[in-house]
Amino acid sequence: MAVPSSGAGKPLAGALGRGYSRRVPDALFAHHRLAPIYDAFGGARDDLTAYLDIADELGARRVLDIGCGTGCLAILLADRGRTVIGVDPAEASLEVAKAKDRTGRITWVHGDATTVGRAKRREAVLPALGADLALMTGNVAQVFLTDDEWTRTLQGIHAALRSRGYFVFETRRPERRGWEDWVAETAPVTLDVPGIGLVEELSFEVTEVSLPFVSFRYTYRFASDGAVVTSDSTLRFRDRDEVEASLLASGYRVLDVRDAPDRPGREFVFVAERTP
Ligand SMILES: C[S@@+](CC[C@H](N)C(=O)[O-])C[C@H]1O[C@@H](n2cnc3c(N)ncnc32)[C@H](O)[C@@H]1O
């Protein structure tokens, strides 16, 4: 059985481990052996349906997918006729995403929200971005470990949105203490990944809980050459008040805070609007 998707249970996201600051994305997304197996181990992405529905509900035509990873959501949005810009700092994940976008419908940007904001101001990389909607799925919001990183991300997205554009994202509820279930929810798994061969998820362990930070480690073995690759991650758990206050301070109005339909009681889904 494939491990749960990033949305369903234990995380497929993270950081650099101790020190609680991040300069590059985790190996899980940035390593040339691990990015191509992300989708296989992520399993069915039932978590994305709610975001497609939200894009419909908000009437969004131009959509920015921040932390798009291997492009699962971006592809689905483009399939539904939307103009999509996918942004991610992990080049290896972007390569996987681009390979799925055979007709080149999507604009892929190697960077982060601050890259997009700058691009808009300079009218260089992405002229007149003016997105109707920015999305962050797969709990991307938790990869920003410091207040500064989070604030710069909120500001970058603000700059990329049109006036009264929407920003919708999820983050795990800290009071649910999901990390206490992650190990129990993990069964050893070996998958036959097309083009790669048998890959075994050797272990998943929560390595440190030092709230609001939770660190964990994945280890994979590739049958083709016996290579063992490890990825260390840290996520930050912010409570509802903290997220709401940060949105307000960065020029957003919180319109709604919802449940993720596929993960009842586990997530906050924030629906915010850029104030003009
Ligand atoms: C769990 S994955 C989710 C990917 C995708 N949104 C999905 O739902 O499949 C987290 C993603 O966040 C990206 N990420 C890490 N640091 C980031 C940053 N500073 N800005 C934007 N994305 C970042 C990672 O490279 C990775 O692709």
PDB file of C-alpha atoms and ligand atoms in Angstrom:
ATOM      1  CA  MET A   1       0.000   0.000   0.000  1.00  0.00           C
ATOM      2  CA  ALA A   2       1.292   3.444  -0.852  1.00  0.00           C
ATOM      3  CA  VAL A   3       1.983   5.824   1.996  1.00  0.00           C
ATOM      4  CA  PRO A   4      -0.692   8.434   2.620  1.00  0.00           C
ATOM      5  CA  SER A   5      -0.477  11.556   0.473  1.00  0.00           C
ATOM      6  CA  SER A   6       0.906  14.743   1.919  1.00  0.00           C
ATOM      7  CA  GLY A   7      -2.654  15.685   2.612  1.00  0.00           C
ATOM      8  CA  ALA A   8      -3.911  12.445   4.080  1.00  0.00           C
ATOM      9  CA  GLY A   9      -1.733  11.879   7.100  1.00  0.00           C
ATOM     10  CA  LYS A  10       1.957  11.974   7.763  1.00  0.00           C
ATOM     11  CA  PRO A  11       3.764  14.725   5.947  1.00  0.00           C
ATOM     12  CA  LEU A  12       5.525  14.800   2.627  1.00  0.00           C
ATOM     13  CA  ALA A  13       7.041  18.145   3.420  1.00  0.00           C
ATOM     14  CA  GLY A  14       9.752  19.705   5.488  1.00  0.00           C
ATOM     15  CA  ALA A  15      13.069  21.399   5.990  1.00  0.00           C
ATOM     16  CA  LEU A  16      16.681  21.152   7.042  1.00  0.00           C
ATOM     17  CA  GLY A  17      16.356  19.701  10.512  1.00  0.00           C
ATOM     18  CA  ARG A  18      17.934  21.427  13.491  1.00  0.00           C
ATOM     19  CA  GLY A  19      18.567  25.149  13.535  1.00  0.00           C
ATOM     20  CA  TYR A  20      15.047  25.907  12.351  1.00  0.00           C
ATOM     21  CA  SER A  21      15.846  28.039   9.377  1.00  0.00           C
ATOM     22  CA  ARG A  22      15.744  27.022   5.766  1.00  0.00           C
ATOM     23  CA  ARG A  23      17.812  27.954   2.758  1.00  0.00           C
ATOM     24  CA  VAL A  24      17.047  25.120   0.366  1.00  0.00           C
ATOM     25  CA  PRO A  25      14.081  22.739   0.164  1.00  0.00           C
ATOM     26  CA  ASP A  26      14.333  19.244   1.660  1.00  0.00           C
ATOM     27  CA  ALA A  27      15.886  16.347  -0.206  1.00  0.00           C
ATOM     28  CA  LEU A  28      12.383  14.934  -0.539  1.00  0.00           C
ATOM     29  CA  PHE A  29      11.692  17.645  -3.115  1.00  0.00           C
ATOM     30  CA  ALA A  30      15.152  18.772  -4.242  1.00  0.00           C
ATOM     31  CA  HIS A  31      17.109  15.494  -4.540  1.00  0.00           C
ATOM     32  CA  HIS A  32      17.300  14.129  -8.085  1.00  0.00           C
ATOM     33  CA  ARG A  33      16.484  10.588  -6.890  1.00  0.00           C
ATOM     34  CA  LEU A  34      13.650  11.535  -4.515  1.00  0.00           C
ATOM     35  CA  ALA A  35      11.649  14.128  -6.475  1.00  0.00           C
ATOM     36  CA  PRO A  36      10.741  11.599  -9.213  1.00  0.00           C
ATOM     37  CA  ILE A  37       9.232   9.182  -6.641  1.00  0.00           C
ATOM     38  CA  TYR A  38       7.206  11.841  -4.779  1.00  0.00           C
ATOM     39  CA  ASP A  39       3.983  11.253  -6.716  1.00  0.00           C
ATOM     40  CA  ALA A  40       4.156   7.462  -6.398  1.00  0.00           C
ATOM     41  CA  PHE A  41       4.619   7.576  -2.629  1.00  0.00           C
ATOM     42  CA  GLY A  42       2.114  10.419  -2.284  1.00  0.00           C
ATOM     43  CA  GLY A  43      -0.673   8.139  -3.487  1.00  0.00           C
ATOM     44  CA  ALA A  44      -4.111   9.361  -4.554  1.00  0.00           C
ATOM     45  CA  ARG A  45      -4.385  13.111  -4.171  1.00  0.00           C
ATOM     46  CA  ASP A  46      -7.919  13.311  -2.850  1.00  0.00           C
ATOM     47  CA  ASP A  47      -6.860  16.458  -1.009  1.00  0.00           C
ATOM     48  CA  LEU A  48      -6.713  18.462  -4.255  1.00  0.00           C
ATOM     49  CA  THR A  49     -10.398  18.166  -5.195  1.00  0.00           C
ATOM     50  CA  ALA A  50     -11.420  20.729  -2.592  1.00  0.00           C
ATOM     51  CA  TYR A  51      -8.987  23.263  -4.091  1.00  0.00           C
ATOM     52  CA  LEU A  52     -10.355  22.736  -7.606  1.00  0.00           C
ATOM     53  CA  ASP A  53     -13.824  23.364  -6.180  1.00  0.00           C
ATOM     54  CA  ILE A  54     -12.599  26.506  -4.412  1.00  0.00           C
ATOM     55  CA  ALA A  55     -11.104  27.824  -7.670  1.00  0.00           C
ATOM     56  CA  ASP A  56     -14.553  27.309  -9.248  1.00  0.00           C
ATOM     57  CA  GLU A  57     -16.325  28.905  -6.312  1.00  0.00           C
ATOM     58  CA  LEU A  58     -14.113  31.997  -6.474  1.00  0.00           C
ATOM     59  CA  GLY A  59     -14.299  32.237 -10.269  1.00  0.00           C
ATOM     60  CA  ALA A  60     -10.500  32.313 -10.520  1.00  0.00           C
ATOM     61  CA  ARG A  61      -9.016  32.382 -14.025  1.00  0.00           C
ATOM     62  CA  ARG A  62      -5.334  33.125 -13.288  1.00  0.00           C
ATOM     63  CA  VAL A  63      -4.032  30.871 -10.538  1.00  0.00           C
ATOM     64  CA  LEU A  64      -0.669  30.885  -8.820  1.00  0.00           C
ATOM     65  CA  ASP A  65       0.408  27.571  -7.253  1.00  0.00           C
ATOM     66  CA  ILE A  66       3.058  28.394  -4.662  1.00  0.00           C
ATOM     67  CA  GLY A  67       5.243  25.412  -3.721  1.00  0.00           C
ATOM     68  CA  CYS A  68       3.791  23.537  -6.700  1.00  0.00           C
ATOM     69  CA  GLY A  69       6.264  20.674  -6.292  1.00  0.00           C
ATOM     70  CA  THR A  70       5.742  18.040  -8.975  1.00  0.00           C
ATOM     71  CA  GLY A  71       2.800  19.992 -10.377  1.00  0.00           C
ATOM     72  CA  CYS A  72      -0.128  17.733  -9.367  1.00  0.00           C
ATOM     73  CA  LEU A  73      -2.499  20.629  -8.682  1.00  0.00           C
ATOM     74  CA  ALA A  74      -1.176  22.884 -11.448  1.00  0.00           C
ATOM     75  CA  ILE A  75      -1.875  20.215 -14.079  1.00  0.00           C
ATOM     76  CA  LEU A  76      -5.428  19.667 -12.815  1.00  0.00           C
ATOM     77  CA  LEU A  77      -6.085  23.416 -12.849  1.00  0.00           C
ATOM     78  CA  ALA A  78      -4.732  23.766 -16.395  1.00  0.00           C
ATOM     79  CA  ASP A  79      -6.883  20.792 -17.487  1.00  0.00           C
ATOM     80  CA  ARG A  80      -9.859  22.849 -16.381  1.00  0.00           C
ATOM     81  CA  GLY A  81      -8.867  25.752 -18.613  1.00  0.00           C
ATOM     82  CA  ARG A  82      -7.194  27.989 -16.072  1.00  0.00           C
ATOM     83  CA  THR A  83      -4.055  29.999 -16.670  1.00  0.00           C
ATOM     84  CA  VAL A  84      -1.580  28.586 -14.174  1.00  0.00           C
ATOM     85  CA  ILE A  85       1.777  29.673 -12.822  1.00  0.00           C
ATOM     86  CA  GLY A  86       3.606  27.083 -10.716  1.00  0.00           C
ATOM     87  CA  VAL A  87       6.408  28.229  -8.441  1.00  0.00           C
ATOM     88  CA  ASP A  88       8.837  26.079  -6.475  1.00  0.00           C
ATOM     89  CA  PRO A  89      12.446  26.398  -5.253  1.00  0.00           C
ATOM     90  CA  ALA A  90      13.140  22.675  -5.778  1.00  0.00           C
ATOM     91  CA  GLU A  91      14.450  22.329  -9.306  1.00  0.00           C
ATOM     92  CA  ALA A  92      14.217  18.519  -9.284  1.00  0.00           C
ATOM     93  CA  SER A  93      10.482  18.723  -8.503  1.00  0.00           C
ATOM     94  CA  LEU A  94       9.950  21.340 -11.194  1.00  0.00           C
ATOM     95  CA  GLU A  95      11.606  19.019 -13.726  1.00  0.00           C
ATOM     96  CA  VAL A  96       9.044  16.338 -12.857  1.00  0.00           C
ATOM     97  CA  ALA A  97       6.254  18.901 -13.181  1.00  0.00           C
ATOM     98  CA  LYS A  98       7.467  20.162 -16.560  1.00  0.00           C
ATOM     99  CA  ALA A  99       7.624  16.615 -17.936  1.00  0.00           C
ATOM    100  CA  LYS A 100       3.893  16.229 -17.181  1.00  0.00           C
ATOM    101  CA  ASP A 101       3.056  19.515 -18.910  1.00  0.00           C
ATOM    102  CA  ARG A 102       3.612  18.148 -22.408  1.00  0.00           C
ATOM    103  CA  THR A 103       1.975  21.028 -24.256  1.00  0.00           C
ATOM    104  CA  GLY A 104       3.647  23.729 -22.186  1.00  0.00           C
ATOM    105  CA  ARG A 105       0.407  25.253 -20.918  1.00  0.00           C
ATOM    106  CA  ILE A 106       1.817  26.195 -17.526  1.00  0.00           C
ATOM    107  CA  THR A 107       4.387  28.843 -16.616  1.00  0.00           C
ATOM    108  CA  TRP A 108       6.906  27.205 -14.285  1.00  0.00           C
ATOM    109  CA  VAL A 109       9.007  29.476 -12.092  1.00  0.00           C
ATOM    110  CA  HIS A 110      12.055  28.301 -10.175  1.00  0.00           C
ATOM    111  CA  GLY A 111      11.851  30.346  -6.986  1.00  0.00           C
ATOM    112  CA  ASP A 112       9.434  31.235  -4.239  1.00  0.00           C
ATOM    113  CA  ALA A 113       6.758  33.779  -3.460  1.00  0.00           C
ATOM    114  CA  THR A 114       9.330  36.525  -3.120  1.00  0.00           C
ATOM    115  CA  THR A 115      10.609  35.752  -6.640  1.00  0.00           C
ATOM    116  CA  VAL A 116       7.108  36.132  -8.009  1.00  0.00           C
ATOM    117  CA  GLY A 117       6.503  39.402  -6.192  1.00  0.00           C
ATOM    118  CA  ARG A 118       9.779  40.824  -7.529  1.00  0.00           C
ATOM    119  CA  ALA A 119       9.020  39.610 -11.025  1.00  0.00           C
ATOM    120  CA  LYS A 120       5.736  41.441 -11.002  1.00  0.00           C
ATOM    121  CA  ARG A 121       7.217  44.700  -9.785  1.00  0.00           C
ATOM    122  CA  ARG A 122       9.975  44.630 -12.379  1.00  0.00           C
ATOM    123  CA  GLU A 123       7.639  43.353 -15.096  1.00  0.00           C
ATOM    124  CA  ALA A 124      10.451  41.035 -16.091  1.00  0.00           C
ATOM    125  CA  VAL A 125       9.804  37.325 -15.646  1.00  0.00           C
ATOM    126  CA  LEU A 126       6.037  37.455 -15.234  1.00  0.00           C
ATOM    127  CA  PRO A 127       4.644  40.689 -16.629  1.00  0.00           C
ATOM    128  CA  ALA A 128       1.264  41.758 -15.227  1.00  0.00           C
ATOM    129  CA  LEU A 129       0.852  38.708 -13.017  1.00  0.00           C
ATOM    130  CA  GLY A 130      -2.314  39.953 -11.301  1.00  0.00           C
ATOM    131  CA  ALA A 131      -3.378  36.495 -10.145  1.00  0.00           C
ATOM    132  CA  ASP A 132      -7.011  35.958  -9.131  1.00  0.00           C
ATOM    133  CA  LEU A 133      -6.049  33.211  -6.725  1.00  0.00           C
ATOM    134  CA  ALA A 134      -2.892  31.921  -5.020  1.00  0.00           C
ATOM    135  CA  LEU A 135      -2.979  28.391  -3.607  1.00  0.00           C
ATOM    136  CA  MET A 136      -0.657  26.458  -1.308  1.00  0.00           C
ATOM    137  CA  THR A 137      -1.557  22.757  -1.006  1.00  0.00           C
ATOM    138  CA  GLY A 138       0.289  19.893   0.673  1.00  0.00           C
ATOM    139  CA  ASN A 139       0.771  22.008   3.808  1.00  0.00           C
ATOM    140  CA  VAL A 140       3.392  24.166   2.109  1.00  0.00           C
ATOM    141  CA  ALA A 141       2.547  26.866   4.684  1.00  0.00           C
ATOM    142  CA  GLN A 142       4.356  24.792   7.307  1.00  0.00           C
ATOM    143  CA  VAL A 143       7.731  24.832   5.548  1.00  0.00           C
ATOM    144  CA  PHE A 144       8.269  28.481   6.501  1.00  0.00           C
ATOM    145  CA  LEU A 145      10.008  28.112   9.822  1.00  0.00           C
ATOM    146  CA  THR A 146      10.814  31.675  10.822  1.00  0.00           C
ATOM    147  CA  ASP A 147       8.448  34.619  11.183  1.00  0.00           C
ATOM    148  CA  ASP A 148      10.554  36.460   8.632  1.00  0.00           C
ATOM    149  CA  GLU A 149      10.238  33.711   5.981  1.00  0.00           C
ATOM    150  CA  TRP A 150       6.485  33.525   6.524  1.00  0.00           C
ATOM    151  CA  THR A 151       6.022  37.301   6.381  1.00  0.00           C
ATOM    152  CA  ARG A 152       8.095  37.600   3.195  1.00  0.00           C
ATOM    153  CA  THR A 153       6.031  34.819   1.641  1.00  0.00           C
ATOM    154  CA  LEU A 154       2.759  36.555   2.543  1.00  0.00           C
ATOM    155  CA  GLN A 155       4.090  39.812   1.119  1.00  0.00           C
ATOM    156  CA  GLY A 156       5.300  38.147  -2.085  1.00  0.00           C
ATOM    157  CA  ILE A 157       1.906  36.551  -2.659  1.00  0.00           C
ATOM    158  CA  HIS A 158       0.188  39.858  -1.882  1.00  0.00           C
ATOM    159  CA  ALA A 159       2.264  41.518  -4.627  1.00  0.00           C
ATOM    160  CA  ALA A 160       1.406  38.758  -7.104  1.00  0.00           C
ATOM    161  CA  LEU A 161      -2.363  38.951  -6.555  1.00  0.00           C
ATOM    162  CA  ARG A 162      -4.714  41.422  -8.166  1.00  0.00           C
ATOM    163  CA  SER A 163      -6.570  43.785  -5.882  1.00  0.00           C
ATOM    164  CA  ARG A 164      -9.080  41.652  -3.917  1.00  0.00           C
ATOM    165  CA  GLY A 165      -7.453  38.486  -5.243  1.00  0.00           C
ATOM    166  CA  TYR A 166      -7.732  35.380  -3.062  1.00  0.00           C
ATOM    167  CA  PHE A 167      -5.139  33.410  -1.125  1.00  0.00           C
ATOM    168  CA  VAL A 168      -6.190  29.920  -0.012  1.00  0.00           C
ATOM    169  CA  PHE A 169      -3.957  27.509   1.871  1.00  0.00           C
ATOM    170  CA  GLU A 170      -3.970  24.771   4.478  1.00  0.00           C
ATOM    171  CA  THR A 171      -1.956  24.157   7.610  1.00  0.00           C
ATOM    172  CA  ARG A 172      -2.245  21.351  10.142  1.00  0.00           C
ATOM    173  CA  ARG A 173      -4.016  22.168  13.401  1.00  0.00           C
ATOM    174  CA  PRO A 174      -1.361  22.038  16.160  1.00  0.00           C
ATOM    175  CA  GLU A 175      -3.906  21.030  18.809  1.00  0.00           C
ATOM    176  CA  ARG A 176      -4.628  17.834  16.838  1.00  0.00           C
ATOM    177  CA  ARG A 177      -0.985  16.753  17.459  1.00  0.00           C
ATOM    178  CA  GLY A 178      -0.937  14.820  14.198  1.00  0.00           C
ATOM    179  CA  TRP A 179       2.745  13.911  14.563  1.00  0.00           C
ATOM    180  CA  GLU A 180       1.773  11.502  17.341  1.00  0.00           C
ATOM    181  CA  ASP A 181      -0.075   9.403  14.745  1.00  0.00           C
ATOM    182  CA  TRP A 182       2.366   9.606  11.845  1.00  0.00           C
ATOM    183  CA  VAL A 183       4.565   6.657  12.814  1.00  0.00           C
ATOM    184  CA  ALA A 184       1.566   4.426  13.609  1.00  0.00           C
ATOM    185  CA  GLU A 185       0.036   5.349  10.247  1.00  0.00           C
ATOM    186  CA  THR A 186       3.193   4.262   8.436  1.00  0.00           C
ATOM    187  CA  ALA A 187       3.586   0.742   7.126  1.00  0.00           C
ATOM    188  CA  PRO A 188       6.758  -0.351   5.308  1.00  0.00           C
ATOM    189  CA  VAL A 189       6.130  -0.038   1.620  1.00  0.00           C
ATOM    190  CA  THR A 190       7.888  -0.958  -1.597  1.00  0.00           C
ATOM    191  CA  LEU A 191       6.616   0.477  -4.855  1.00  0.00           C
ATOM    192  CA  ASP A 192       7.487  -0.309  -8.442  1.00  0.00           C
ATOM    193  CA  VAL A 193       7.881   3.207  -9.824  1.00  0.00           C
ATOM    194  CA  PRO A 194       7.652   3.402 -13.632  1.00  0.00           C
ATOM    195  CA  GLY A 195      11.038   4.196 -15.169  1.00  0.00           C
ATOM    196  CA  ILE A 196      12.799   3.851 -11.795  1.00  0.00           C
ATOM    197  CA  GLY A 197      12.091   0.325 -10.551  1.00  0.00           C
ATOM    198  CA  LEU A 198      11.488  -0.935  -7.051  1.00  0.00           C
ATOM    199  CA  VAL A 199      11.850   1.670  -4.320  1.00  0.00           C
ATOM    200  CA  GLU A 200      11.511   0.790  -0.671  1.00  0.00           C
ATOM    201  CA  GLU A 201      10.567   3.310   1.980  1.00  0.00           C
ATOM    202  CA  LEU A 202      12.912   1.861   4.587  1.00  0.00           C
ATOM    203  CA  SER A 203      11.830   4.036   7.483  1.00  0.00           C
ATOM    204  CA  PHE A 204       9.915   7.051   8.644  1.00  0.00           C
ATOM    205  CA  GLU A 205      10.704   8.492  12.051  1.00  0.00           C
ATOM    206  CA  VAL A 206       9.759  11.582  13.988  1.00  0.00           C
ATOM    207  CA  THR A 207      13.179  12.758  15.120  1.00  0.00           C
ATOM    208  CA  GLU A 208      12.278  15.720  17.335  1.00  0.00           C
ATOM    209  CA  VAL A 209       9.246  17.505  18.707  1.00  0.00           C
ATOM    210  CA  SER A 210      10.136  20.955  19.957  1.00  0.00           C
ATOM    211  CA  LEU A 211       6.955  22.900  19.428  1.00  0.00           C
ATOM    212  CA  PRO A 212       6.096  24.697  17.299  1.00  0.00           C
ATOM    213  CA  PHE A 213       8.636  22.630  15.315  1.00  0.00           C
ATOM    214  CA  VAL A 214       8.360  18.942  14.460  1.00  0.00           C
ATOM    215  CA  SER A 215      11.196  17.153  12.659  1.00  0.00           C
ATOM    216  CA  PHE A 216      11.130  13.835  10.847  1.00  0.00           C
ATOM    217  CA  ARG A 217      13.200  11.665   8.531  1.00  0.00           C
ATOM    218  CA  TYR A 218      12.431   9.486   5.539  1.00  0.00           C
ATOM    219  CA  THR A 219      14.836   6.861   4.226  1.00  0.00           C
ATOM    220  CA  TYR A 220      14.451   5.190   0.836  1.00  0.00           C
ATOM    221  CA  ARG A 221      16.352   2.411  -0.896  1.00  0.00           C
ATOM    222  CA  PHE A 222      16.505   2.052  -4.679  1.00  0.00           C
ATOM    223  CA  ALA A 223      16.662  -1.586  -5.818  1.00  0.00           C
ATOM    224  CA  SER A 224      18.300  -0.696  -9.149  1.00  0.00           C
ATOM    225  CA  ASP A 225      21.643   0.216  -7.530  1.00  0.00           C
ATOM    226  CA  GLY A 226      21.086  -0.218  -3.793  1.00  0.00           C
ATOM    227  CA  ALA A 227      21.377   3.522  -3.160  1.00  0.00           C
ATOM    228  CA  VAL A 228      19.962   4.672   0.176  1.00  0.00           C
ATOM    229  CA  VAL A 229      18.771   8.284   0.313  1.00  0.00           C
ATOM    230  CA  THR A 230      17.585  10.107   3.418  1.00  0.00           C
ATOM    231  CA  SER A 231      15.554  13.293   3.742  1.00  0.00           C
ATOM    232  CA  ASP A 232      15.355  15.324   6.953  1.00  0.00           C
ATOM    233  CA  SER A 233      12.514  17.765   7.451  1.00  0.00           C
ATOM    234  CA  THR A 234      11.129  20.238   9.952  1.00  0.00           C
ATOM    235  CA  LEU A 235       7.663  21.782   9.893  1.00  0.00           C
ATOM    236  CA  ARG A 236       6.243  24.644  11.917  1.00  0.00           C
ATOM    237  CA  PHE A 237       2.783  24.333  13.432  1.00  0.00           C
ATOM    238  CA  ARG A 238       1.024  27.706  13.741  1.00  0.00           C
ATOM    239  CA  ASP A 239      -2.272  28.039  15.560  1.00  0.00           C
ATOM    240  CA  ARG A 240      -5.313  29.716  14.063  1.00  0.00           C
ATOM    241  CA  ASP A 241      -4.879  33.025  15.874  1.00  0.00           C
ATOM    242  CA  GLU A 242      -1.248  33.281  14.820  1.00  0.00           C
ATOM    243  CA  VAL A 243      -2.071  32.668  11.169  1.00  0.00           C
ATOM    244  CA  GLU A 244      -4.987  35.089  11.204  1.00  0.00           C
ATOM    245  CA  ALA A 245      -2.872  37.825  12.828  1.00  0.00           C
ATOM    246  CA  SER A 246      -0.082  37.330  10.290  1.00  0.00           C
ATOM    247  CA  LEU A 247      -2.524  37.564   7.389  1.00  0.00           C
ATOM    248  CA  LEU A 248      -4.030  40.744   8.759  1.00  0.00           C
ATOM    249  CA  ALA A 249      -0.586  42.294   9.269  1.00  0.00           C
ATOM    250  CA  SER A 250       0.372  41.525   5.659  1.00  0.00           C
ATOM    251  CA  GLY A 251      -2.675  43.098   4.023  1.00  0.00           C
ATOM    252  CA  TYR A 252      -5.235  40.297   3.871  1.00  0.00           C
ATOM    253  CA  ARG A 253      -8.776  39.880   5.161  1.00  0.00           C
ATOM    254  CA  VAL A 254      -9.722  36.400   6.390  1.00  0.00           C
ATOM    255  CA  LEU A 255     -13.001  35.452   4.706  1.00  0.00           C
ATOM    256  CA  ASP A 256     -13.318  31.937   6.065  1.00  0.00           C
ATOM    257  CA  VAL A 257     -11.478  29.176   7.905  1.00  0.00           C
ATOM    258  CA  ARG A 258     -12.650  25.747   6.756  1.00  0.00           C
ATOM    259  CA  ASP A 259     -11.992  22.092   7.360  1.00  0.00           C
ATOM    260  CA  ALA A 260     -10.243  20.009   4.708  1.00  0.00           C
ATOM    261  CA  PRO A 261     -13.046  17.644   3.615  1.00  0.00           C
ATOM    262  CA  ASP A 262     -10.668  14.686   3.181  1.00  0.00           C
ATOM    263  CA  ARG A 263      -9.015  15.259   6.596  1.00  0.00           C
ATOM    264  CA  PRO A 264     -11.787  16.325   8.972  1.00  0.00           C
ATOM    265  CA  GLY A 265     -10.559  17.968  12.165  1.00  0.00           C
ATOM    266  CA  ARG A 266      -6.921  17.916  11.108  1.00  0.00           C
ATOM    267  CA  GLU A 267      -6.436  21.042   9.027  1.00  0.00           C
ATOM    268  CA  PHE A 268      -7.289  24.705   8.855  1.00  0.00           C
ATOM    269  CA  VAL A 269      -8.036  25.864   5.322  1.00  0.00           C
ATOM    270  CA  PHE A 270      -7.732  29.641   5.253  1.00  0.00           C
ATOM    271  CA  VAL A 271      -9.609  31.616   2.615  1.00  0.00           C
ATOM    272  CA  ALA A 272      -8.163  35.133   2.578  1.00  0.00           C
ATOM    273  CA  GLU A 273      -8.597  38.130   0.316  1.00  0.00           C
ATOM    274  CA  ARG A 274      -5.984  40.714  -0.560  1.00  0.00           C
ATOM    275  CA  THR A 275      -7.096  44.095   0.715  1.00  0.00           C
ATOM    276  CA  PRO A 276      -6.730  46.648  -2.084  1.00  0.00           C
TER     277      PRO A 276
HETATM  278  C1  LIG B   1       4.687  18.731   0.531  1.00  0.00           C
HETATM  279  S1  LIG B   1       5.310  19.532  -0.889  1.00  0.00           S
HETATM  280  C2  LIG B   1       3.784  20.044  -1.602  1.00  0.00           C
HETATM  281  C3  LIG B   1       3.881  20.192  -3.086  1.00  0.00           C
HETATM  282  C4  LIG B   1       2.564  20.514  -3.780  1.00  0.00           C
HETATM  283  N1  LIG B   1       1.997  21.755  -3.324  1.00  0.00           N
HETATM  284  C5  LIG B   1       1.577  19.397  -3.626  1.00  0.00           C
HETATM  285  O1  LIG B   1       0.499  19.610  -3.062  1.00  0.00           O
HETATM  286  O2  LIG B   1       1.888  18.298  -4.117  1.00  0.00           O
HETATM  287  C6  LIG B   1       6.016  21.036  -0.281  1.00  0.00           C
HETATM  288  C7  LIG B   1       6.619  21.893  -1.362  1.00  0.00           C
HETATM  289  O3  LIG B   1       7.032  23.141  -0.800  1.00  0.00           O
HETATM  290  C8  LIG B   1       8.162  23.547  -1.519  1.00  0.00           C
HETATM  291  N2  LIG B   1       8.885  24.617  -0.817  1.00  0.00           N
HETATM  292  C9  LIG B   1       9.908  24.514   0.050  1.00  0.00           C
HETATM  293  N3  LIG B   1      10.330  25.734   0.419  1.00  0.00           N
HETATM  294  C10 LIG B   1       9.553  26.627  -0.244  1.00  0.00           C
HETATM  295  C11 LIG B   1       9.502  28.048  -0.302  1.00  0.00           C
HETATM  296  N4  LIG B   1      10.334  28.812   0.405  1.00  0.00           N
HETATM  297  N5  LIG B   1       8.588  28.627  -1.098  1.00  0.00           N
HETATM  298  C12 LIG B   1       7.724  27.879  -1.823  1.00  0.00           C
HETATM  299  N6  LIG B   1       7.722  26.529  -1.805  1.00  0.00           N
HETATM  300  C13 LIG B   1       8.619  25.912  -1.026  1.00  0.00           C
HETATM  301  C14 LIG B   1       8.962  22.267  -1.672  1.00  0.00           C
HETATM  302  O4  LIG B   1       9.985  22.351  -2.621  1.00  0.00           O
HETATM  303  C15 LIG B   1       7.843  21.303  -2.016  1.00  0.00           C
HETATM  304  O5  LIG B   1       7.661  21.210  -3.396  1.00  0.00           O
END
